[in-house]
Structure formats: C-alpha cells, structure tokens
Short mmCIF file of C-alpha atoms in Angstrom, two decimals:
data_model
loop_
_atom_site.label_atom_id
_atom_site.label_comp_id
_atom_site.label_asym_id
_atom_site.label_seq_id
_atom_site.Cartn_x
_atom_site.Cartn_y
_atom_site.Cartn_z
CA UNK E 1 16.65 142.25 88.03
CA UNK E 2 20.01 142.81 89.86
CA UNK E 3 22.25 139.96 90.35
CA UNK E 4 22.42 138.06 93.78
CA UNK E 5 25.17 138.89 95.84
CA UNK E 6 26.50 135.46 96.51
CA UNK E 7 27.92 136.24 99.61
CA UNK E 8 27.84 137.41 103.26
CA UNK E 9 30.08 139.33 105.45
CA UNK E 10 30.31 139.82 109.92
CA UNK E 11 31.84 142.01 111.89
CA UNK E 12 33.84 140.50 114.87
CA UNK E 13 35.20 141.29 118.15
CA UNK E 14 33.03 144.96 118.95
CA UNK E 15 32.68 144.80 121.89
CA UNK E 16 35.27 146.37 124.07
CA UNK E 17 36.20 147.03 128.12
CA UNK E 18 36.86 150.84 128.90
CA UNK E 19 40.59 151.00 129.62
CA UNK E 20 41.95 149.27 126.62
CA UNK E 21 42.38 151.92 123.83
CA UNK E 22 42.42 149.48 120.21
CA UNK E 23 41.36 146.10 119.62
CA UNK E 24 41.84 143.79 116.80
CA UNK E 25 38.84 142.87 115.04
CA UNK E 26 38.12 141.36 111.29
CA UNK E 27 35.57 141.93 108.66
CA UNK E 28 34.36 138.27 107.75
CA UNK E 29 33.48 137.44 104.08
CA UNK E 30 32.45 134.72 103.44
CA UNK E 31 31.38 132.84 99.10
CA UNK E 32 27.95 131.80 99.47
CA UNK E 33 28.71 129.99 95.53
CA UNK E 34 29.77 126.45 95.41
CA UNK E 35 32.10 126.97 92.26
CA UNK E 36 32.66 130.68 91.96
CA UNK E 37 35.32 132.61 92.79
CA UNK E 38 34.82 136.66 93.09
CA UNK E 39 37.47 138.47 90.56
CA UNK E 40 37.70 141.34 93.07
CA UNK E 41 35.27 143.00 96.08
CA UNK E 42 35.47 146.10 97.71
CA UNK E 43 34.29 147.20 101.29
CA UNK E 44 33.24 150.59 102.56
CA UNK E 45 33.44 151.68 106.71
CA UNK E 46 31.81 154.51 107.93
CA UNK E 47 30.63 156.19 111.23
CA UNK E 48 27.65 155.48 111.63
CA UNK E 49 26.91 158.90 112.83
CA UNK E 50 27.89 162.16 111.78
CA UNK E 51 28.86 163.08 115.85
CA UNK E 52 32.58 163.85 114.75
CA UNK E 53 33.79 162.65 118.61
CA UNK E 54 31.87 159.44 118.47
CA UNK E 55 33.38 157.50 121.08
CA UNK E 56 34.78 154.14 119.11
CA UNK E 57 35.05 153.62 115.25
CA UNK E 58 36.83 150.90 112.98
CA UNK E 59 39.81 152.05 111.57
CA UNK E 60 42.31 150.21 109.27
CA UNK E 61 44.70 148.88 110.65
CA UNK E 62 48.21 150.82 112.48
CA UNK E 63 50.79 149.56 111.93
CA UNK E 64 49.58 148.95 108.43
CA UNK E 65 48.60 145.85 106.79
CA UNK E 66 48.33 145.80 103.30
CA UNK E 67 44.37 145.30 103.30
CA UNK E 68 43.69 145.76 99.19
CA UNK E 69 44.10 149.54 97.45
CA UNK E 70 42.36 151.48 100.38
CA UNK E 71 41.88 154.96 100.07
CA UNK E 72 40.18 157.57 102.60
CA UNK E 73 40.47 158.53 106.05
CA UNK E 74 41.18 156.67 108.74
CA UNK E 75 37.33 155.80 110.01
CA UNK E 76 35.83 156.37 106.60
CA UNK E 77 37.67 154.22 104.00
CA UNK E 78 37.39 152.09 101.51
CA UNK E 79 39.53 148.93 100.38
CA UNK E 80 39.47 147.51 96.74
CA UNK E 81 41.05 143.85 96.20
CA UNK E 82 41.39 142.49 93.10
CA UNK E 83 41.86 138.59 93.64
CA UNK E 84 44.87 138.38 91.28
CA UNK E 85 46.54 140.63 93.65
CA UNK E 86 45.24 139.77 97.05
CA UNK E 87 44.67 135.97 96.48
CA UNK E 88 44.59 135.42 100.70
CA UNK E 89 41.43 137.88 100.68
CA UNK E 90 39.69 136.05 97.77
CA UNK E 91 37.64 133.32 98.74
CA UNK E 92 36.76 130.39 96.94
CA UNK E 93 33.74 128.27 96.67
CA UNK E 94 32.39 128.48 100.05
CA UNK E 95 35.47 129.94 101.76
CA UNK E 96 35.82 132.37 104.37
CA UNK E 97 38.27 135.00 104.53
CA UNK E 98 38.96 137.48 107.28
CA UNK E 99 40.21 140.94 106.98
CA UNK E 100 41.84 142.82 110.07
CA UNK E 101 40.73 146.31 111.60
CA UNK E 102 41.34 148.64 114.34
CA UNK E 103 38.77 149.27 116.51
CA UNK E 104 39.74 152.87 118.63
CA UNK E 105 38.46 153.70 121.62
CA UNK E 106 38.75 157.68 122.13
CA UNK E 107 36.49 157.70 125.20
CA UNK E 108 37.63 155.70 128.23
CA UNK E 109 33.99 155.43 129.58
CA UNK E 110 30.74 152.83 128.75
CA UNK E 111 29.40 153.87 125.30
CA UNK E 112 27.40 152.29 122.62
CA UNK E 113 28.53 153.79 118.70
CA UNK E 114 27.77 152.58 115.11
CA UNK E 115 29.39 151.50 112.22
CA UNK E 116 28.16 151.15 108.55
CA UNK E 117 29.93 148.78 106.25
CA UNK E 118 28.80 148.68 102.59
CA UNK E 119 30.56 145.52 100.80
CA UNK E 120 30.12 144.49 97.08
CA UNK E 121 32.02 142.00 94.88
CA UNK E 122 32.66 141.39 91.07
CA UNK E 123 32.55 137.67 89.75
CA UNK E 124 33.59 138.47 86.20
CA UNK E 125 32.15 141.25 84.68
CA UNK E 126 29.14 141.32 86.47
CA UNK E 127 28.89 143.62 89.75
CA UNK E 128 26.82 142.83 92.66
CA UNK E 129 24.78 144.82 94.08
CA UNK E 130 25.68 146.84 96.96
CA UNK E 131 25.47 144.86 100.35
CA UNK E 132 25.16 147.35 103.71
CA UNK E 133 24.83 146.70 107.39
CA UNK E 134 25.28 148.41 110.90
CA UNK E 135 26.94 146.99 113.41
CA UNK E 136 26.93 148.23 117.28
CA UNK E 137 30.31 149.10 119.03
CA UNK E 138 30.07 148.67 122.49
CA UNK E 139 32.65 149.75 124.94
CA UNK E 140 31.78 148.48 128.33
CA UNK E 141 32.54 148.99 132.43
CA UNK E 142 34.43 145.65 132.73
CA UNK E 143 37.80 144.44 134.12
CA UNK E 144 38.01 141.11 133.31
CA UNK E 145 39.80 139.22 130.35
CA UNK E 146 38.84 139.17 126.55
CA UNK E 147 39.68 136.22 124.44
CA UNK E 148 39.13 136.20 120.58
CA UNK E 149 40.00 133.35 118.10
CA UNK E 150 41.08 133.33 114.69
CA UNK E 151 40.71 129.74 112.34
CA UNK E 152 41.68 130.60 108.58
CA UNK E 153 40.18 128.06 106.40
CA UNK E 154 42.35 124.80 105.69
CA UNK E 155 43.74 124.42 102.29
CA UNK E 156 47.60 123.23 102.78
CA UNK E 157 48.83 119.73 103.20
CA UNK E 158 51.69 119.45 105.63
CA UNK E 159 54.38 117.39 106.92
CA UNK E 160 55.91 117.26 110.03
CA UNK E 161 60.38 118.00 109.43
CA UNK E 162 62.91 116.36 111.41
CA UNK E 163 63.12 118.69 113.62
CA UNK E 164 59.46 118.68 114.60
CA UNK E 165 57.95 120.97 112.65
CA UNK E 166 55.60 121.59 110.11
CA UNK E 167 56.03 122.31 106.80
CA UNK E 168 53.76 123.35 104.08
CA UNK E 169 53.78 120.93 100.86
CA UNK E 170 51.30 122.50 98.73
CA UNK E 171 47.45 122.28 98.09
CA UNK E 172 45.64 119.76 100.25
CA UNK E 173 45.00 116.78 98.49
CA UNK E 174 42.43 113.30 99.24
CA UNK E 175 44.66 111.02 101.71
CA UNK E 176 46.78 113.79 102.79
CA UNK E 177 47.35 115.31 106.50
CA UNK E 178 46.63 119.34 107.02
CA UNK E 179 46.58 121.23 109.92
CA UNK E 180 44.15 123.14 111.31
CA UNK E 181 45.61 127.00 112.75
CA UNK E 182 44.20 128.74 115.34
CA UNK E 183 45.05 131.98 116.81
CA UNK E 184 43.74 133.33 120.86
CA UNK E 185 44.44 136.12 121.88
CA UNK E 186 43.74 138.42 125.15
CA UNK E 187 42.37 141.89 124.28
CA UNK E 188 41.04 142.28 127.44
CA UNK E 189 42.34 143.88 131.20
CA UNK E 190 43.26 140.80 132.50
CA UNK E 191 45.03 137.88 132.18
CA UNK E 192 44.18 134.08 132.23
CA UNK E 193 45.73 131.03 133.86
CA UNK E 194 44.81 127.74 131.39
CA UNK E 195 43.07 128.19 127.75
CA UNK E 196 40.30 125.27 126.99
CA UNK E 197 39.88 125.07 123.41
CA UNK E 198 36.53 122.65 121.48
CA UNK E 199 37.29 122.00 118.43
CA UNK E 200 34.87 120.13 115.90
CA UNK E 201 36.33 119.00 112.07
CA UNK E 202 33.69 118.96 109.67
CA UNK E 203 31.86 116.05 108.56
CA UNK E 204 34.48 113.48 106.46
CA UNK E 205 37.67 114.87 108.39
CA UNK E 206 39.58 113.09 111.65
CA UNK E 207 41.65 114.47 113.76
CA UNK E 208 44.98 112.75 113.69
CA UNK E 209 48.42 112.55 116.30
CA UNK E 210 46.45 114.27 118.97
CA UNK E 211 48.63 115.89 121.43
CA UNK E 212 48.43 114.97 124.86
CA UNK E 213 46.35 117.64 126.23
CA UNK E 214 43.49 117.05 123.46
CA UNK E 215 40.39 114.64 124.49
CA UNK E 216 38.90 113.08 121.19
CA UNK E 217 35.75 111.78 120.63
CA UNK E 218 35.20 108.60 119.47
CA UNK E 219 34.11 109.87 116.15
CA UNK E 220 37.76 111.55 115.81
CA UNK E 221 36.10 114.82 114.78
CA UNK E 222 35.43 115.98 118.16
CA UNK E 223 38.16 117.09 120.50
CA UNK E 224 38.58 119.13 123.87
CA UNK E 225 42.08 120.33 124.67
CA UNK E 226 42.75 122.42 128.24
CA UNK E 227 46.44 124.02 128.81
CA UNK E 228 45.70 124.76 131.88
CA UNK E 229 49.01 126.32 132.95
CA UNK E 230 48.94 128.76 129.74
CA UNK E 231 48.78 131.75 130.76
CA UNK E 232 48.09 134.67 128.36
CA UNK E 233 47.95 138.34 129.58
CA UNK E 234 46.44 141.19 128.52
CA UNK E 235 48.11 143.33 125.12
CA UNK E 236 48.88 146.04 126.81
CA UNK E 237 51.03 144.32 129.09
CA UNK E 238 53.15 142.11 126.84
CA UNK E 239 55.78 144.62 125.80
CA UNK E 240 59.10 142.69 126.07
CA UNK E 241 59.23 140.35 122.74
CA UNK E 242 62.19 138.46 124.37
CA UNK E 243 60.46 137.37 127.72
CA UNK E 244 58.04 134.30 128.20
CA UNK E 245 55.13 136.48 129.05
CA UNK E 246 52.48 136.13 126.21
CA UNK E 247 49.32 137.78 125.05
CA UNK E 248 48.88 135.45 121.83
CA UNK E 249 49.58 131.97 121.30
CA UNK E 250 49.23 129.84 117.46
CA UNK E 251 48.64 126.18 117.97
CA UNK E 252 47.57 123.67 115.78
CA UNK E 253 46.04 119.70 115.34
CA UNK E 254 46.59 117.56 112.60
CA UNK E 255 44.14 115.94 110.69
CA UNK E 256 43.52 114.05 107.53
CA UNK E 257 41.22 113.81 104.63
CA UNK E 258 40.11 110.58 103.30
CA UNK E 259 41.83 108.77 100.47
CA UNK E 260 38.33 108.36 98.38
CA UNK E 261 37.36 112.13 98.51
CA UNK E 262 35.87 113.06 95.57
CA UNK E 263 38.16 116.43 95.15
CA UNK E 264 37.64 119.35 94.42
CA UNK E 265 35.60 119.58 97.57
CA UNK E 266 35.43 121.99 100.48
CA UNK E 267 33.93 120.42 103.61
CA UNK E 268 32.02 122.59 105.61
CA UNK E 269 31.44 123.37 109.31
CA UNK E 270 34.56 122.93 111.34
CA UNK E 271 34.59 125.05 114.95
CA UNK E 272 37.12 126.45 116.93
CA UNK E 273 35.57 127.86 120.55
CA UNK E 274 38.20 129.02 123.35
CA UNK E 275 37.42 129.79 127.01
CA UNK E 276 39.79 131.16 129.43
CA UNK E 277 39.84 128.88 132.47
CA UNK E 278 41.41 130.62 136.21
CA UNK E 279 41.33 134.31 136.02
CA UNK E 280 44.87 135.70 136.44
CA UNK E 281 45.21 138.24 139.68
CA UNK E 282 49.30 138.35 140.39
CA UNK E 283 51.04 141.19 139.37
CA UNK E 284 52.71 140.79 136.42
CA UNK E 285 56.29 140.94 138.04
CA UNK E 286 55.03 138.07 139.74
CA UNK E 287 54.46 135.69 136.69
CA UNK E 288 56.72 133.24 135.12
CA UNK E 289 56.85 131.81 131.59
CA UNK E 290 54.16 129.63 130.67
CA UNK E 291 54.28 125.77 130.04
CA UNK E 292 51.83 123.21 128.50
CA UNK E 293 49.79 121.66 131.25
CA UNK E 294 49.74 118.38 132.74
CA UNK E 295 45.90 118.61 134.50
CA UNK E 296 42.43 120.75 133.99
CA UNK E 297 40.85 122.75 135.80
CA UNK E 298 37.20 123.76 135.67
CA UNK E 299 37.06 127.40 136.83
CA UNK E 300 36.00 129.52 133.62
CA UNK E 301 36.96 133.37 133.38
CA UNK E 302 35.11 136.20 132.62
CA UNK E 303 34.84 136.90 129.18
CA UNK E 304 34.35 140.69 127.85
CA UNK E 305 33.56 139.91 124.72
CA UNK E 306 32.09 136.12 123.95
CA UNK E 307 30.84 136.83 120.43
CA UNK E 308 34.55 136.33 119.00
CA UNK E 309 35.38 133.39 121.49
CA UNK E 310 34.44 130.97 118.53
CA UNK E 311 35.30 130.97 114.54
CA UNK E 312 34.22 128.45 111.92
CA UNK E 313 36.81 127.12 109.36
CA UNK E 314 35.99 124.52 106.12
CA UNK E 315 38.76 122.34 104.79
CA UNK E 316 39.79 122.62 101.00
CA UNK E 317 40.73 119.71 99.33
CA UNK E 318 42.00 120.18 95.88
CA UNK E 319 42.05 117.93 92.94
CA UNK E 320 45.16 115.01 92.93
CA UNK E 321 48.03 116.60 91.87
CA UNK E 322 49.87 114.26 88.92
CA UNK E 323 53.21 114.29 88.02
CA UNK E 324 55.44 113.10 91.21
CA UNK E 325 54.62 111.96 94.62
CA UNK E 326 56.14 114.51 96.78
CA UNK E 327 53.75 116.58 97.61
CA UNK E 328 55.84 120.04 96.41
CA UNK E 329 53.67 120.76 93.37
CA UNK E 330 52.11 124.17 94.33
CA UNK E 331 54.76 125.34 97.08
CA UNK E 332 55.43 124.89 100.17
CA UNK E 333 57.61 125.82 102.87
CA UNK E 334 57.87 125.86 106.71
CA UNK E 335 55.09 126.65 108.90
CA UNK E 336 56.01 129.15 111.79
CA UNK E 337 54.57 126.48 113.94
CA UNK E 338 56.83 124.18 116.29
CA UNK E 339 56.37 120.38 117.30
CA UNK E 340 55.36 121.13 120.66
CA UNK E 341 52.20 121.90 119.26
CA UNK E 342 51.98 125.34 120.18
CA UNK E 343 54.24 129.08 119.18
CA UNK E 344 54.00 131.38 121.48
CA UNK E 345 54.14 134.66 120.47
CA UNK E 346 54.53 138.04 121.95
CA UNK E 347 51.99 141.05 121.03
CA UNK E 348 49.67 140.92 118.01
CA UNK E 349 52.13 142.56 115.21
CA UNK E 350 51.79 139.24 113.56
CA UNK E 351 48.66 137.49 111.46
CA UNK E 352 47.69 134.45 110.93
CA UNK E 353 48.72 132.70 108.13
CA UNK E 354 46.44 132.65 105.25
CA UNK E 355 45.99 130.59 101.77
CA UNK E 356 49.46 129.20 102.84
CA UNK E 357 51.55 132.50 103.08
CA UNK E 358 52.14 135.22 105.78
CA UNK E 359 50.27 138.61 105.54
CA UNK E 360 53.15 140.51 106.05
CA UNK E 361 52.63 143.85 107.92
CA UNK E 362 53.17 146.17 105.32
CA UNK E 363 53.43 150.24 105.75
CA UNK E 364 53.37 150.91 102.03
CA UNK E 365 50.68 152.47 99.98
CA UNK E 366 49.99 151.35 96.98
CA UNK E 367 49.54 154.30 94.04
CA UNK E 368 46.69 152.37 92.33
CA UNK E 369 43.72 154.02 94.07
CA UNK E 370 40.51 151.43 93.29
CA UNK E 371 37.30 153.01 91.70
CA UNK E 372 34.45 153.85 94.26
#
C-alpha cells in the first residue's frame, strides 16, 4: 500500500485582468502531520496543454528567487528542496509555507488556460506518492483593482527597540509577544483609496497594543482595522522607489501566547482578509503620499481577483527555552517593520519574511540539479 501523502498544496492568485502582463502568485503547502517534518519535497509545473502559445502559464519567478534546486524551462520546471537547505520552505507540524511564481500573461485579451502541478515530499526515507492537480488561469476583461495578501505562519517572539521597532528574539515561546506579518499588495489596473483588513488569531492567542485604527473584539482575537487614507496603486505604476507612491505595504499586530501553554504547540486557524475600500480614479500625477487614517469609510472596491484577498496563518510556539532570560537563544535580529505599525514599500522585489529570515532575491543557480 503506498504511503499517505501527509500533506496538501493550493495555487493562489490565477486569476488575472487583461492589461497587466505578470502577477505574483504562490504555491501553498501546507503538513497535514501533527509531529512530522518533511526531509525534502519537490514540485513539478506544467502547461496544461501542449498549445505552445497558450495564453498564461506559471513561471518561476524573474528576477530570481532562490525557490530550491529547480531545473527546466521556464513554464515546465521543477524545484527540489531539501529542508536542511531551504528550512523557510519546510514546514513543520501543521505549518504552511508559501512558495512564489510568475504568472505571464502573453495574450492581452480574456482567456481561460491550465496548469498541472505534480508535488511529492520525503519524510525520511520514505517517498510519498505523487500528488497532481489542475488549476484554471483565468485572464479576464476587467479594469478595476486586485488585492492579494500574504500571512507567513508565526513562529518568532519579538520585542519592540527603543526606537520603535521590532526586533526578532528567537523562537516563540508560552508568555511571550509575536507578531503577526501581513503583506497586500495591488496587482490589479487600479488603485485604492483606504485598505480594511479582518483579522482573526486562533483559538488561545490575543491580540495585544492594538493600534489605533484596529477595532477588537471583546474576545481579543477578533479585530477590524480600516486605513482609510492608504492608498496603494497598481505595480505597474509604482516605479520610483524613492517617492511615497506605493503598490505594497507590510504591517503587523502584536499578540501574545499564554503563559500555561503546553509547548510545543502550533495553534491553528488564524485569518488575514483585506478589502480595498474607495476605488482610486486621479491620475497618478495627481496623488500624494499616503498616511494612516483617522476615519472609515464604507465604499468597497472592485476586486479582480477575491480568491487571494484572504490567507490563513497558525502560531508556533516552541518549547521554553532554559538557560537565560533574554529571549536571544535561537537568533534574532531586527524586523524590517517600523513602530508606526506599518512599512511601506515600493514594488514587489521584496518577500515576506519567513521562519524569521528574509528570502533574499537571489539570481544564482545552484549546480546541484535535484533528481526527477
């Protein structure tokens, strides 16, 4: 009998307006196991038809992002990561982990294509059986904007500096304050004026230090923030990384895990879900810097592409650390996230932070090639 896979995978974010020519999207794999870790996995893409002008595929990624030991062409590739190597892309008991792609548009008009991804993992010596699926690209005949999140899993405690802001102390222990990351950005043709974001902690985690613009629940797991003077336009038109136009912004909210948590344990089911509020219609030599808001408004945009306007994210408390009470044991370092609560930043060159360390866009190759 072959062995159980022990895990799952998604395909995000593929659904696309004609006019915009890439899009960022991420192949979602998620560990079914509650105490397994995979040694290594490896994912196939491939066109899902042999029409050699199909008019969208996935691609990796340009500029490149060292993705695992990928080998191929561009739409039909593979990727091998051996968890001792790519540690970010490994997930643990019942983590999630989220790999960026390219999805190309070569024909600027509504189409519908397919892409096969085949995805199998190792946990030890044993090799699962291969996992495939299909997923539809669709490009579509719409103008308006197209907002996508991005919530890594939570696995570093923090501390907030002096100067306001945050810094990574090492694995997230009981009684200690994390923060929970989130990335939007606007892949779409046009911009928005005011982000809300819902957020919802899993069960036996509160919210903590709210920041002004967040509404919590009375349960402190529940929490609606709305910026409603951040504006973030489209990719294509945030070119200048020096201006206070944006097309991406990081923000974060602090929370804690209780003291008596019986650790290791990963709590499960925490949601991120982002809505763009007024549609944007100035020109962009019109527009001026954003700044946090000060009131809501109710006015929701079009949205594109809703299927990637929401991620989940679990929170990963590890055992007590012993020996000292600083909090340093297993690293550390500064967050690139400021006090304000929010870093704005311009374009999507940059990832998300993941496991605790910046995926660093990489053009190298590695000479390794993995085995298909």
């Amino acid at each position: 009998m072959d062995p159980e896979p022990k895990f799952d995978f998604d395909l995000t974010s593929t659904t696309a307006p004609v006019g915009v020519e890439k899009k960022r999207i991420y192949l979602r794999l998620t560990n079914l196991t509650a105490d397994e870790t995979p040694t290594a996995w490896q994912f196939n893409v491939a066109p899902g038809s042999e029409d050699p002008i199909q008019g969208a595929s996935v691609h990796w990624t340009e500029p490149r992002i060292d993705t695992g030991e990928c080998d191929g062409e561009t739409d039909n590739f593979y990727c091998f990561l051996e968890g001792s190597d790519y540690p970010e892309f490994t997930p643990g008991p019942g983590e999630t982990v989220e790999v960026p792609l390219d999805l190309r548009i070569r024909k600027q008009e509504p189409v519908e294509a397919a892409v096969v991804v085949t995805v199998h993992a190792y946990w030890d010596d044993v090799r699962s059986p291969d996992v495939k699926k299909t997923f539809t690209i669709k490009i579509v005949d719409e103008d308006g904007a197209d907002l996508s999140v991005i919530a890594p899993d939570v696995k570093q405690s923090v501390r907030v500096a002096a100067d306001g802001k945050l810094e990574a102390t090492g694995p997230l222990n009981p009684g200690e304050t994390a923060a929970v990351r989130y990335r939007i950005v606007n892949q779409g043709r046009k911009a928005v004026s005011g982000v809300k974001v819902t957020l919802g902690l899993p069960e036996g985690t509160a919210f903590t230090q709210p920041p002004k613009e967040c509404a919590v629940d009375e349960d402190a797991r529940s929490a609606v923030c709305t910026y409603d003077s951040l504006a973030l336009v489209p990719v294509a038109e945030d070119t200048d990384p020096k201006d206070d136009i944006h097309s991406a912004v990081e923000l974060h909210n602090l929370i804690t895990v209780p003291a008596d948590a019986k650790a290791p344990v990963t709590f499960k089911g925490g949601t991120v879900q982002v809505e763009g509020l007024t549609e944007e219609v100035v020109a962009k030599s019109d527009r001026v810097g954003t700044t946090l808001p000060a009131n809501a408004v109710a006015v929701p945009a079009a949205d594109v592409d809703a299927s990637d306007n929401q991620d989940g994210f679990s929170v990963v408390v590890a055992a007590p650390r012993s020996g000292g009470d600083d909090g340093g044991n297993g690293g550390g370092g500064e967050l690139p996230i400021t006090g304000s609560q929010t870093t704005l930043i311009a374009g999507i060159g940059l990832v998300l932070l993941a496991g605790g360390g910046l995926m660093l866009l990489l053009t190298r190759r590695r000479n390794r090639l993995p085995h298909a």
